[in-house]
C-alpha atoms as a printed R data frame, in Angstrom:
    type eleno elety resid chain resno       x       y       z
1   ATOM     1    CA   UNK     A     1 132.689  83.973 201.789
2   ATOM     2    CA   UNK     A     2 136.156  82.980 202.881
3   ATOM     3    CA   UNK     A     3 138.111  84.409 205.812
4   ATOM     4    CA   UNK     A     4 140.886  85.615 203.499
5   ATOM     5    CA   UNK     A     5 138.624  87.286 200.907
6   ATOM     6    CA   UNK     A     6 139.849  90.819 200.249
7   ATOM     7    CA   UNK     A     7 137.536  93.569 201.486
8   ATOM     8    CA   UNK     A     8 138.240  97.176 200.545
9   ATOM     9    CA   UNK     A     9 136.535  99.966 202.441
10  ATOM    10    CA   UNK     A    10 136.020 103.071 200.333
11  ATOM    11    CA   UNK     A    11 134.578 106.448 201.261
12  ATOM    12    CA   UNK     A    12 131.253 107.876 200.135
13  ATOM    13    CA   UNK     A    13 130.869 111.594 200.850
14  ATOM    14    CA   UNK     A    14 127.979 112.488 198.576
15  ATOM    15    CA   UNK     A    15 124.385 111.259 198.667
16  ATOM    16    CA   UNK     A    16 124.542 110.936 194.857
17  ATOM    17    CA   UNK     A    17 127.359 108.381 195.146
18  ATOM    18    CA   UNK     A    18 125.472 106.422 197.795
19  ATOM    19    CA   UNK     A    19 122.407 106.321 195.534
20  ATOM    20    CA   UNK     A    20 124.583 105.050 192.655
21  ATOM    21    CA   UNK     A    21 125.876 102.234 194.849
22  ATOM    22    CA   UNK     A    22 122.413 101.364 196.186
23  ATOM    23    CA   UNK     A    23 120.159 101.777 193.160
24  ATOM    24    CA   UNK     A    24 122.489 101.455 190.186
25  ATOM    25    CA   UNK     A    25 124.934  99.076 191.884
26  ATOM    26    CA   UNK     A    26 128.232 100.705 191.011
27  ATOM    27    CA   UNK     A    27 131.100 102.553 192.674
28  ATOM    28    CA   UNK     A    28 133.982 104.455 191.118
29  ATOM    29    CA   UNK     A    29 137.650 104.557 192.101
30  ATOM    30    CA   UNK     A    30 140.257 106.793 190.444
31  ATOM    31    CA   UNK     A    31 142.631 104.613 188.432
32  ATOM    32    CA   UNK     A    32 145.681 106.263 189.986
33  ATOM    33    CA   UNK     A    33 144.407 105.124 193.390
34  ATOM    34    CA   UNK     A    34 143.136 101.684 192.383
35  ATOM    35    CA   UNK     A    35 146.082  99.408 191.798
36  ATOM    36    CA   UNK     A    36 146.901  97.276 193.660
37  ATOM    37    CA   UNK     A    37 144.707  98.296 196.604
38  ATOM    38    CA   UNK     A    38 141.307  97.757 195.054
39  ATOM    39    CA   UNK     A    39 141.481  95.600 191.940
40  ATOM    40    CA   UNK     A    40 141.447  92.247 193.709
41  ATOM    41    CA   UNK     A    41 138.645  93.156 196.133
42  ATOM    42    CA   UNK     A    42 135.998  90.480 196.518
43  ATOM    43    CA   UNK     A    43 133.863  92.909 198.531
44  ATOM    44    CA   UNK     A    44 133.616  96.691 198.676
45  ATOM    45    CA   UNK     A    45 132.386  98.312 201.873
46  ATOM    46    CA   UNK     A    46 131.406 101.937 202.229
47  ATOM    47    CA   UNK     A    47 132.389 104.388 204.927
48  ATOM    48    CA   UNK     A    48 129.822 107.187 204.923
49  ATOM    49    CA   UNK     A    49 131.526 110.492 205.579
50  ATOM    50    CA   UNK     A    50 130.460 114.065 205.109
51  ATOM    51    CA   UNK     A    51 127.216 115.840 205.766
52  ATOM    52    CA   UNK     A    52 125.542 114.839 202.506
53  ATOM    53    CA   UNK     A    53 126.045 111.067 202.862
54  ATOM    54    CA   UNK     A    54 125.362 111.161 206.590
55  ATOM    55    CA   UNK     A    55 121.813 112.412 206.099
56  ATOM    56    CA   UNK     A    56 120.920 108.762 205.744
57  ATOM    57    CA   UNK     A    57 123.211 107.601 208.565
58  ATOM    58    CA   UNK     A    58 124.040 110.382 211.031
59  ATOM    59    CA   UNK     A    59 127.285 109.003 212.491
60  ATOM    60    CA   UNK     A    60 130.207 108.393 210.140
61  ATOM    61    CA   UNK     A    61 130.701 104.686 209.733
62  ATOM    62    CA   UNK     A    62 130.624 101.611 207.523
63  ATOM    63    CA   UNK     A    63 126.960 100.742 207.073
64  ATOM    64    CA   UNK     A    64 126.982  98.940 203.718
65  ATOM    65    CA   UNK     A    65 128.967  96.414 201.728
66  ATOM    66    CA   UNK     A    66 128.548  94.493 198.473
67  ATOM    67    CA   UNK     A    67 130.208  91.698 196.570
68  ATOM    68    CA   UNK     A    68 132.134  92.894 193.498
69  ATOM    69    CA   UNK     A    69 130.862  91.499 190.189
70  ATOM    70    CA   UNK     A    70 133.590  93.023 188.041
71  ATOM    71    CA   UNK     A    71 135.045  96.324 186.916
72  ATOM    72    CA   UNK     A    72 135.554  98.387 183.767
73  ATOM    73    CA   UNK     A    73 137.661 101.390 182.861
74  ATOM    74    CA   UNK     A    74 135.797 104.676 182.187
75  ATOM    75    CA   UNK     A    75 136.482 108.380 182.027
76  ATOM    76    CA   UNK     A    76 134.957 110.318 184.917
77  ATOM    77    CA   UNK     A    77 132.872 112.445 182.556
78  ATOM    78    CA   UNK     A    78 131.255 109.284 181.152
79  ATOM    79    CA   UNK     A    79 130.356 108.072 184.631
80  ATOM    80    CA   UNK     A    80 129.106 111.462 185.792
81  ATOM    81    CA   UNK     A    81 127.887 113.294 182.677
82  ATOM    82    CA   UNK     A    82 126.346 116.047 184.807
83  ATOM    83    CA   UNK     A    83 129.900 116.938 185.951
84  ATOM    84    CA   UNK     A    84 131.611 117.391 182.571
85  ATOM    85    CA   UNK     A    85 133.290 120.613 183.780
86  ATOM    86    CA   UNK     A    86 134.939 118.879 186.745
87  ATOM    87    CA   UNK     A    87 138.757 119.340 186.848
88  ATOM    88    CA   UNK     A    88 139.233 115.551 186.656
89  ATOM    89    CA   UNK     A    89 136.517 114.978 184.028
90  ATOM    90    CA   UNK     A    90 138.920 113.208 181.662
91  ATOM    91    CA   UNK     A    91 140.690 111.136 184.316
92  ATOM    92    CA   UNK     A    92 140.311 107.367 184.183
93  ATOM    93    CA   UNK     A    93 138.305 105.537 186.833
94  ATOM    94    CA   UNK     A    94 137.455 101.950 187.561
95  ATOM    95    CA   UNK     A    95 133.718 101.433 187.681
96  ATOM    96    CA   UNK     A    96 132.969  98.489 189.946
97  ATOM    97    CA   UNK     A    97 129.764  96.571 189.290
98  ATOM    98    CA   UNK     A    98 128.214  95.421 192.553
99  ATOM    99    CA   UNK     A    99 125.720  92.915 193.857
100 ATOM   100    CA   UNK     A   100 122.931  94.513 195.938
101 ATOM   101    CA   UNK     A   101 124.210  96.352 198.999
102 ATOM   102    CA   UNK     A   102 123.907  94.548 202.316
103 ATOM   103    CA   UNK     A   103 123.750  96.188 205.728
104 ATOM   104    CA   UNK     A   104 126.809  95.781 207.951
105 ATOM   105    CA   UNK     A   105 125.456  94.769 211.347
106 ATOM   106    CA   UNK     A   106 126.750  96.057 213.581
107 ATOM   107    CA   UNK     A   107 128.165  99.032 211.656
108 ATOM   108    CA   UNK     A   108 131.838  99.918 211.945
109 ATOM   109    CA   UNK     A   109 132.374 103.290 213.621
110 ATOM   110    CA   UNK     A   110 135.350 105.641 213.664
111 ATOM   111    CA   UNK     A   111 135.533 106.927 217.266
112 ATOM   112    CA   UNK     A   112 139.078 108.261 216.822
113 ATOM   113    CA   UNK     A   113 138.063 110.138 213.653
114 ATOM   114    CA   UNK     A   114 140.887 108.487 211.742
115 ATOM   115    CA   UNK     A   115 141.216 109.820 208.177
116 ATOM   116    CA   UNK     A   116 140.050 107.218 205.690
117 ATOM   117    CA   UNK     A   117 140.637 106.874 201.970
118 ATOM   118    CA   UNK     A   118 140.792 103.139 201.221
119 ATOM   119    CA   UNK     A   119 141.299 100.381 203.759
120 ATOM   120    CA   UNK     A   120 142.304  96.931 202.609
121 ATOM   121    CA   UNK     A   121 141.355  94.152 205.025
122 ATOM   122    CA   UNK     A   122 140.084  90.581 205.138
123 ATOM   123    CA   UNK     A   123 136.572  89.189 205.361
124 ATOM   124    CA   UNK     A   124 137.079  87.741 208.846
125 ATOM   125    CA   UNK     A   125 138.261  91.114 210.214
126 ATOM   126    CA   UNK     A   126 135.477  92.962 208.431
127 ATOM   127    CA   UNK     A   127 132.719  90.719 209.829
128 ATOM   128    CA   UNK     A   128 134.086  91.024 213.387
129 ATOM   129    CA   UNK     A   129 134.865  94.760 213.280
130 ATOM   130    CA   UNK     A   130 132.923  97.345 215.259
131 ATOM   131    CA   UNK     A   131 135.512 100.155 215.016
132 ATOM   132    CA   UNK     A   132 137.882 101.088 212.186
133 ATOM   133    CA   UNK     A   133 140.963  99.964 214.154
134 ATOM   134    CA   UNK     A   134 139.576  96.381 214.128
135 ATOM   135    CA   UNK     A   135 140.125  96.258 210.353
136 ATOM   136    CA   UNK     A   136 143.891  96.403 210.975
137 ATOM   137    CA   UNK     A   137 143.958  93.795 213.764
138 ATOM   138    CA   UNK     A   138 147.014  91.538 213.944
139 ATOM   139    CA   UNK     A   139 145.302  89.115 216.335
140 ATOM   140    CA   UNK     A   140 146.263  85.502 215.630
141 ATOM   141    CA   UNK     A   141 142.585  84.573 215.373
142 ATOM   142    CA   UNK     A   142 142.497  86.243 211.937
143 ATOM   143    CA   UNK     A   143 144.116  85.202 208.676
144 ATOM   144    CA   UNK     A   144 147.330  86.966 207.676
145 ATOM   145    CA   UNK     A   145 146.876  90.259 205.888
146 ATOM   146    CA   UNK     A   146 148.990  90.625 202.746
């Protein structure tokens, strides 16, 4: 773990997606949204949002992260065969293979209710963060964000 390792925070809205990350150790990102934001991530962290995902963690926040093992290109319908009728079923996604999820302690909360899709930050900011705004810090104590 290096201070300048790239950490990308993604959003999980559905309990099914959280289970996939926890039990099956993978996370999907639409290809159109992936480059260059996500492809060089050393770690993925997960902001739990939405009623379904928050059943496990009642307040929206970043509770989990995992080291990225690699990624592959898949069609959405191959990743989620139970959703073959989805409007984006044939869209391409990156399927990230993950190490086991680790708890983020303390979690990172979103008191301003800032809208989140993907946040690109550094390991040193991620480890120190307690609120989403900390992930964007320009404090000189942290490595430069590129």
